[in-house]
């Protein structure tokens, strides 16, 4: 937000915000994102705009987004009184890229909004042949619930379809599992083994290393050899892993091709890109995703043309 501001500009804003004298020294030696996360030195009405007005402008913004970007899919869900509930956006370029060129794999996750109106930001990403992240769709809802995820996934299915080769990777949130099961009955839902490991008490670094070997094993022989060792040294962790189901977290037992994607780190990286943008009003946040994707595609075209 403040990348283009000089020290003097920030100094003047801080003086005005806190009514400081001109000879007061302000220490801005910290990183600007850290400063922004602690105090808001902007005037929402003049710089960011009113959150209420942003919701009013959202339908007009989405209309023009579809008009200017062929194949773009947008949806707004409201309640019976016309109050906003959920949003779905997938740019046409991302849809065409996923359907025509990417592996049949989607990594999905959610993160919290930080603005005046709290909510949840939903994101789905794919991976290209160079193992680079490609955001496919994003959205906003009131909370990470079964109905919210199901509605959002139902819109996602409209343009990518459901097929037995499609693989989803996410954390173990029950709302995600419910949505995949209801909206993509032909697809397979695998879990991020890093999140799984966080919920299992492992004794030491050696045991943790063994756990990673089990998850990443390519062959059933390698998997069996390592999990038998885990059963011998820590039977409690062994039984918890078996209870979840090896087909959901193990590469060797996964019924579909999981490639080398065992975690949800890719989608979490996208969430990290918007960590200071999620306090913006809703229309500005959606524009942030549009701008980010446009820059990524532009850079990819530049690289491809070399």
PDB file of C-alpha atoms in Angstrom, residues 9-210:
ATOM      1  CA  UNK A   9       5.445  11.546   3.223  1.00  0.00           C
ATOM      2  CA  UNK A  10       5.008   8.924   5.935  1.00  0.00           C
ATOM      3  CA  UNK A  11       6.382  11.372   8.494  1.00  0.00           C
ATOM      4  CA  UNK A  12       3.754  13.957   7.578  1.00  0.00           C
ATOM      5  CA  UNK A  13       0.951  11.385   7.760  1.00  0.00           C
ATOM      6  CA  UNK A  14       2.093  10.244  11.190  1.00  0.00           C
ATOM      7  CA  UNK A  15       2.279  13.849  12.442  1.00  0.00           C
ATOM      8  CA  UNK A  16      -1.248  14.521  11.252  1.00  0.00           C
ATOM      9  CA  UNK A  17      -2.591  11.229  12.612  1.00  0.00           C
ATOM     10  CA  UNK A  18      -1.188  11.661  16.114  1.00  0.00           C
ATOM     11  CA  UNK A  19      -1.031  15.504  16.230  1.00  0.00           C
ATOM     12  CA  UNK A  20       2.719  15.600  16.741  1.00  0.00           C
ATOM     13  CA  UNK A  21       4.872  18.706  16.770  1.00  0.00           C
ATOM     14  CA  UNK A  22       7.127  19.353  13.789  1.00  0.00           C
ATOM     15  CA  UNK A  23      10.268  18.703  15.831  1.00  0.00           C
ATOM     16  CA  UNK A  24       9.094  15.301  17.055  1.00  0.00           C
ATOM     17  CA  UNK A  25      11.233  12.495  15.678  1.00  0.00           C
ATOM     18  CA  UNK A  26       9.417   9.447  14.307  1.00  0.00           C
ATOM     19  CA  UNK A  27      11.341   6.200  14.022  1.00  0.00           C
ATOM     20  CA  UNK A  28      10.376   4.468  10.782  1.00  0.00           C
ATOM     21  CA  UNK A  29      13.327   2.120  10.698  1.00  0.00           C
ATOM     22  CA  UNK A  30      11.011  -0.876  10.932  1.00  0.00           C
ATOM     23  CA  UNK A  31       9.706  -2.656   7.864  1.00  0.00           C
ATOM     24  CA  UNK A  32       6.681  -0.930   6.390  1.00  0.00           C
ATOM     25  CA  UNK A  33       4.472  -4.068   6.396  1.00  0.00           C
ATOM     26  CA  UNK A  34       5.088  -4.399  10.139  1.00  0.00           C
ATOM     27  CA  UNK A  35       4.107  -0.754  10.624  1.00  0.00           C
ATOM     28  CA  UNK A  36       0.981  -1.241   8.543  1.00  0.00           C
ATOM     29  CA  UNK A  37      -0.049  -4.274  10.556  1.00  0.00           C
ATOM     30  CA  UNK A  38       0.208  -2.378  13.848  1.00  0.00           C
ATOM     31  CA  UNK A  39      -1.436   0.955  12.988  1.00  0.00           C
ATOM     32  CA  UNK A  40      -3.537   2.223  10.139  1.00  0.00           C
ATOM     33  CA  UNK A  41      -2.222   5.600   9.041  1.00  0.00           C
ATOM     34  CA  UNK A  42      -4.632   5.948   6.125  1.00  0.00           C
ATOM     35  CA  UNK A  43      -8.068   7.512   5.959  1.00  0.00           C
ATOM     36  CA  UNK A  44     -10.377   4.707   4.847  1.00  0.00           C
ATOM     37  CA  UNK A  45     -12.904   7.017   3.240  1.00  0.00           C
ATOM     38  CA  UNK A  46     -10.394   8.920   1.109  1.00  0.00           C
ATOM     39  CA  UNK A  47      -7.724   6.339   0.310  1.00  0.00           C
ATOM     40  CA  UNK A  48      -9.260   2.897   0.598  1.00  0.00           C
ATOM     41  CA  UNK A  49     -12.862   3.887   0.164  1.00  0.00           C
ATOM     42  CA  UNK A  50     -15.820   2.933   2.311  1.00  0.00           C
ATOM     43  CA  UNK A  51     -16.310  -0.839   2.837  1.00  0.00           C
ATOM     44  CA  UNK A  52     -20.049  -0.305   2.435  1.00  0.00           C
ATOM     45  CA  UNK A  53     -19.598   1.510  -0.884  1.00  0.00           C
ATOM     46  CA  UNK A  54     -17.213  -1.229  -2.004  1.00  0.00           C
ATOM     47  CA  UNK A  55     -19.961  -3.842  -1.612  1.00  0.00           C
ATOM     48  CA  UNK A  56     -22.283  -1.599  -3.638  1.00  0.00           C
ATOM     49  CA  UNK A  57     -19.737  -1.327  -6.441  1.00  0.00           C
ATOM     50  CA  UNK A  58     -18.902  -5.044  -6.509  1.00  0.00           C
ATOM     51  CA  UNK A  59     -21.619  -6.098  -9.056  1.00  0.00           C
ATOM     52  CA  UNK A  60     -20.531  -3.348 -11.461  1.00  0.00           C
ATOM     53  CA  UNK A  61     -16.892  -4.344 -11.063  1.00  0.00           C
ATOM     54  CA  UNK A  62     -17.677  -8.008 -11.758  1.00  0.00           C
ATOM     55  CA  UNK A  63     -19.774  -7.103 -14.806  1.00  0.00           C
ATOM     56  CA  UNK A  64     -16.858  -5.205 -16.334  1.00  0.00           C
ATOM     57  CA  UNK A  65     -14.422  -7.923 -15.311  1.00  0.00           C
ATOM     58  CA  UNK A  66     -16.407 -10.465 -17.334  1.00  0.00           C
ATOM     59  CA  UNK A  67     -16.881  -8.020 -20.221  1.00  0.00           C
ATOM     60  CA  UNK A  68     -13.162  -7.264 -20.534  1.00  0.00           C
ATOM     61  CA  UNK A  69     -11.837 -10.774 -19.803  1.00  0.00           C
ATOM     62  CA  UNK A  70     -13.348 -13.425 -22.050  1.00  0.00           C
ATOM     63  CA  UNK A  71     -14.454 -16.578 -20.266  1.00  0.00           C
ATOM     64  CA  UNK A  72     -14.292 -15.082 -16.773  1.00  0.00           C
ATOM     65  CA  UNK A  73     -16.735 -16.600 -14.272  1.00  0.00           C
ATOM     66  CA  UNK A  74     -18.101 -14.508 -11.375  1.00  0.00           C
ATOM     67  CA  UNK A  75     -20.910 -15.207  -8.935  1.00  0.00           C
ATOM     68  CA  UNK A  76     -22.408 -13.335  -5.995  1.00  0.00           C
ATOM     69  CA  UNK A  77     -24.677 -15.106  -3.525  1.00  0.00           C
ATOM     70  CA  UNK A  78     -26.973 -13.049  -1.303  1.00  0.00           C
ATOM     71  CA  UNK A  79     -29.532 -13.935   1.339  1.00  0.00           C
ATOM     72  CA  UNK A  80     -33.285 -13.415   1.041  1.00  0.00           C
ATOM     73  CA  UNK A  81     -32.899  -9.738   1.949  1.00  0.00           C
ATOM     74  CA  UNK A  82     -30.227  -9.149  -0.674  1.00  0.00           C
ATOM     75  CA  UNK A  83     -27.354  -9.015   1.819  1.00  0.00           C
ATOM     76  CA  UNK A  84     -24.002 -10.265   0.545  1.00  0.00           C
ATOM     77  CA  UNK A  85     -23.021 -13.787   1.578  1.00  0.00           C
ATOM     78  CA  UNK A  86     -20.461 -15.223  -0.868  1.00  0.00           C
ATOM     79  CA  UNK A  87     -18.325 -14.375  -3.877  1.00  0.00           C
ATOM     80  CA  UNK A  88     -16.651 -16.504  -6.551  1.00  0.00           C
ATOM     81  CA  UNK A  89     -14.206 -15.266  -9.211  1.00  0.00           C
ATOM     82  CA  UNK A  90     -12.161 -17.185 -11.790  1.00  0.00           C
ATOM     83  CA  UNK A  91     -10.517 -15.239 -14.598  1.00  0.00           C
ATOM     84  CA  UNK A  92     -10.911 -16.590 -18.116  1.00  0.00           C
ATOM     85  CA  UNK A  93      -7.163 -16.942 -18.613  1.00  0.00           C
ATOM     86  CA  UNK A  94      -6.878 -19.091 -15.475  1.00  0.00           C
ATOM     87  CA  UNK A  95      -9.804 -21.278 -16.512  1.00  0.00           C
ATOM     88  CA  UNK A  96      -8.362 -21.909 -19.987  1.00  0.00           C
ATOM     89  CA  UNK A  97      -4.932 -22.593 -18.524  1.00  0.00           C
ATOM     90  CA  UNK A  98      -6.208 -25.172 -16.061  1.00  0.00           C
ATOM     91  CA  UNK A  99      -8.596 -26.953 -18.410  1.00  0.00           C
ATOM     92  CA  UNK A 100      -6.213 -27.118 -21.369  1.00  0.00           C
ATOM     93  CA  UNK A 101      -2.694 -27.218 -19.977  1.00  0.00           C
ATOM     94  CA  UNK A 102      -2.342 -28.012 -16.267  1.00  0.00           C
ATOM     95  CA  UNK A 103      -2.253 -31.255 -14.348  1.00  0.00           C
ATOM     96  CA  UNK A 104      -5.648 -32.348 -12.968  1.00  0.00           C
ATOM     97  CA  UNK A 105      -4.737 -31.197  -9.476  1.00  0.00           C
ATOM     98  CA  UNK A 106      -6.096 -28.363  -7.313  1.00  0.00           C
ATOM     99  CA  UNK A 107      -4.717 -27.243  -3.965  1.00  0.00           C
ATOM    100  CA  UNK A 108      -7.313 -25.364  -1.896  1.00  0.00           C
ATOM    101  CA  UNK A 109      -7.237 -23.421   1.343  1.00  0.00           C
ATOM    102  CA  UNK A 110      -8.878 -20.558   3.218  1.00  0.00           C
ATOM    103  CA  UNK A 111      -7.584 -17.611   5.212  1.00  0.00           C
ATOM    104  CA  UNK A 112      -9.167 -14.835   7.245  1.00  0.00           C
ATOM    105  CA  UNK A 113      -9.993 -11.300   6.126  1.00  0.00           C
ATOM    106  CA  UNK A 114      -8.822  -8.415   8.283  1.00  0.00           C
ATOM    107  CA  UNK A 115     -11.072  -5.513   7.302  1.00  0.00           C
ATOM    108  CA  UNK A 116     -14.129  -4.002   8.955  1.00  0.00           C
ATOM    109  CA  UNK A 117     -16.311  -6.854   7.689  1.00  0.00           C
ATOM    110  CA  UNK A 118     -14.706 -10.097   8.803  1.00  0.00           C
ATOM    111  CA  UNK A 119     -14.879 -13.112   6.575  1.00  0.00           C
ATOM    112  CA  UNK A 120     -12.927 -15.854   4.872  1.00  0.00           C
ATOM    113  CA  UNK A 121     -10.888 -15.771   1.670  1.00  0.00           C
ATOM    114  CA  UNK A 122     -11.090 -19.030  -0.340  1.00  0.00           C
ATOM    115  CA  UNK A 123      -8.378 -19.842  -2.889  1.00  0.00           C
ATOM    116  CA  UNK A 124      -7.671 -22.685  -5.340  1.00  0.00           C
ATOM    117  CA  UNK A 125      -4.363 -23.012  -7.204  1.00  0.00           C
ATOM    118  CA  UNK A 126      -2.970 -25.379  -9.821  1.00  0.00           C
ATOM    119  CA  UNK A 127       0.626 -26.229 -10.718  1.00  0.00           C
ATOM    120  CA  UNK A 128       2.179 -25.946 -14.163  1.00  0.00           C
ATOM    121  CA  UNK A 129       4.831 -28.141 -15.772  1.00  0.00           C
ATOM    122  CA  UNK A 130       7.624 -26.056 -14.232  1.00  0.00           C
ATOM    123  CA  UNK A 131       6.172 -26.528 -10.726  1.00  0.00           C
ATOM    124  CA  UNK A 132       5.079 -22.910 -10.670  1.00  0.00           C
ATOM    125  CA  UNK A 133       1.924 -21.796  -8.884  1.00  0.00           C
ATOM    126  CA  UNK A 134      -1.083 -20.808 -10.968  1.00  0.00           C
ATOM    127  CA  UNK A 135      -4.064 -19.294  -9.088  1.00  0.00           C
ATOM    128  CA  UNK A 136      -7.283 -20.660 -10.592  1.00  0.00           C
ATOM    129  CA  UNK A 137     -10.125 -19.241  -8.497  1.00  0.00           C
ATOM    130  CA  UNK A 138     -10.734 -17.267  -5.348  1.00  0.00           C
ATOM    131  CA  UNK A 139     -13.692 -16.117  -3.330  1.00  0.00           C
ATOM    132  CA  UNK A 140     -15.023 -14.596  -0.149  1.00  0.00           C
ATOM    133  CA  UNK A 141     -17.579 -15.945   2.303  1.00  0.00           C
ATOM    134  CA  UNK A 142     -18.709 -15.369   5.864  1.00  0.00           C
ATOM    135  CA  UNK A 143     -16.905 -18.359   7.305  1.00  0.00           C
ATOM    136  CA  UNK A 144     -15.267 -21.683   6.529  1.00  0.00           C
ATOM    137  CA  UNK A 145     -18.469 -23.741   6.789  1.00  0.00           C
ATOM    138  CA  UNK A 146     -19.870 -26.673   4.852  1.00  0.00           C
ATOM    139  CA  UNK A 147     -22.532 -24.615   3.000  1.00  0.00           C
ATOM    140  CA  UNK A 148     -19.991 -21.922   2.057  1.00  0.00           C
ATOM    141  CA  UNK A 149     -17.405 -24.358   0.726  1.00  0.00           C
ATOM    142  CA  UNK A 150     -20.112 -26.392  -1.058  1.00  0.00           C
ATOM    143  CA  UNK A 151     -21.544 -23.361  -2.856  1.00  0.00           C
ATOM    144  CA  UNK A 152     -18.095 -22.181  -3.888  1.00  0.00           C
ATOM    145  CA  UNK A 153     -17.053 -25.633  -5.091  1.00  0.00           C
ATOM    146  CA  UNK A 154     -20.312 -26.005  -7.026  1.00  0.00           C
ATOM    147  CA  UNK A 155     -19.430 -22.900  -9.057  1.00  0.00           C
ATOM    148  CA  UNK A 156     -15.897 -24.217  -9.545  1.00  0.00           C
ATOM    149  CA  UNK A 157     -17.350 -27.439 -10.970  1.00  0.00           C
ATOM    150  CA  UNK A 158     -19.310 -25.471 -13.582  1.00  0.00           C
ATOM    151  CA  UNK A 159     -16.188 -24.744 -15.606  1.00  0.00           C
ATOM    152  CA  UNK A 160     -13.695 -27.491 -14.686  1.00  0.00           C
ATOM    153  CA  UNK A 161     -16.166 -30.369 -14.447  1.00  0.00           C
ATOM    154  CA  UNK A 162     -15.901 -33.496 -12.327  1.00  0.00           C
ATOM    155  CA  UNK A 163     -13.796 -36.422 -13.444  1.00  0.00           C
ATOM    156  CA  UNK A 164     -12.104 -39.459 -11.830  1.00  0.00           C
ATOM    157  CA  UNK A 165      -8.612 -38.099 -12.584  1.00  0.00           C
ATOM    158  CA  UNK A 166      -9.078 -34.879 -10.584  1.00  0.00           C
ATOM    159  CA  UNK A 167      -7.169 -34.646  -7.300  1.00  0.00           C
ATOM    160  CA  UNK A 168      -7.746 -32.115  -4.505  1.00  0.00           C
ATOM    161  CA  UNK A 169      -5.204 -31.425  -1.766  1.00  0.00           C
ATOM    162  CA  UNK A 170      -6.116 -29.468   1.363  1.00  0.00           C
ATOM    163  CA  UNK A 171      -5.922 -29.545   5.130  1.00  0.00           C
ATOM    164  CA  UNK A 172      -8.292 -31.789   7.090  1.00  0.00           C
ATOM    165  CA  UNK A 173     -11.036 -29.197   7.631  1.00  0.00           C
ATOM    166  CA  UNK A 174     -14.344 -31.130   7.644  1.00  0.00           C
ATOM    167  CA  UNK A 175     -16.102 -28.428   5.590  1.00  0.00           C
ATOM    168  CA  UNK A 176     -13.650 -28.938   2.709  1.00  0.00           C
ATOM    169  CA  UNK A 177     -14.033 -32.713   2.878  1.00  0.00           C
ATOM    170  CA  UNK A 178     -17.822 -32.336   2.809  1.00  0.00           C
ATOM    171  CA  UNK A 179     -17.751 -29.957  -0.173  1.00  0.00           C
ATOM    172  CA  UNK A 180     -15.435 -32.184  -2.244  1.00  0.00           C
ATOM    173  CA  UNK A 181     -17.525 -35.241  -1.447  1.00  0.00           C
ATOM    174  CA  UNK A 182     -20.804 -33.516  -2.400  1.00  0.00           C
ATOM    175  CA  UNK A 183     -19.711 -31.481  -5.429  1.00  0.00           C
ATOM    176  CA  UNK A 184     -16.920 -33.649  -6.876  1.00  0.00           C
ATOM    177  CA  UNK A 185     -17.976 -37.249  -6.174  1.00  0.00           C
ATOM    178  CA  UNK A 186     -15.701 -38.585  -8.945  1.00  0.00           C
ATOM    179  CA  UNK A 187     -12.598 -36.735  -7.733  1.00  0.00           C
ATOM    180  CA  UNK A 188     -10.248 -37.808  -4.934  1.00  0.00           C
ATOM    181  CA  UNK A 189      -9.508 -35.694  -1.852  1.00  0.00           C
ATOM    182  CA  UNK A 190      -6.004 -36.034  -0.409  1.00  0.00           C
ATOM    183  CA  UNK A 191      -4.777 -34.250   2.706  1.00  0.00           C
ATOM    184  CA  UNK A 192      -1.694 -32.150   3.379  1.00  0.00           C
ATOM    185  CA  UNK A 193       0.604 -34.377   5.418  1.00  0.00           C
ATOM    186  CA  UNK A 194       2.244 -31.359   7.074  1.00  0.00           C
ATOM    187  CA  UNK A 195      -1.101 -30.493   8.686  1.00  0.00           C
ATOM    188  CA  UNK A 196      -1.577 -34.142   9.535  1.00  0.00           C
ATOM    189  CA  UNK A 197       1.816 -34.249  11.223  1.00  0.00           C
ATOM    190  CA  UNK A 198       0.905 -31.191  13.334  1.00  0.00           C
ATOM    191  CA  UNK A 199      -1.976 -33.192  14.826  1.00  0.00           C
ATOM    192  CA  UNK A 200       0.176 -36.200  15.701  1.00  0.00           C
ATOM    193  CA  UNK A 201       2.589 -36.150  18.591  1.00  0.00           C
ATOM    194  CA  UNK A 202       5.985 -37.358  17.358  1.00  0.00           C
ATOM    195  CA  UNK A 203       8.749 -38.043  19.847  1.00  0.00           C
ATOM    196  CA  UNK A 204      11.814 -36.529  18.218  1.00  0.00           C
ATOM    197  CA  UNK A 205      13.394 -35.289  14.987  1.00  0.00           C
ATOM    198  CA  UNK A 206      14.323 -38.823  13.980  1.00  0.00           C
ATOM    199  CA  UNK A 207      10.690 -39.921  14.216  1.00  0.00           C
ATOM    200  CA  UNK A 208       9.577 -36.858  12.233  1.00  0.00           C
ATOM    201  CA  UNK A 209      12.089 -37.677   9.528  1.00  0.00           C
ATOM    202  CA  UNK A 210      10.749 -41.216   9.408  1.00  0.00           C
TER     203      UNK A 210
END
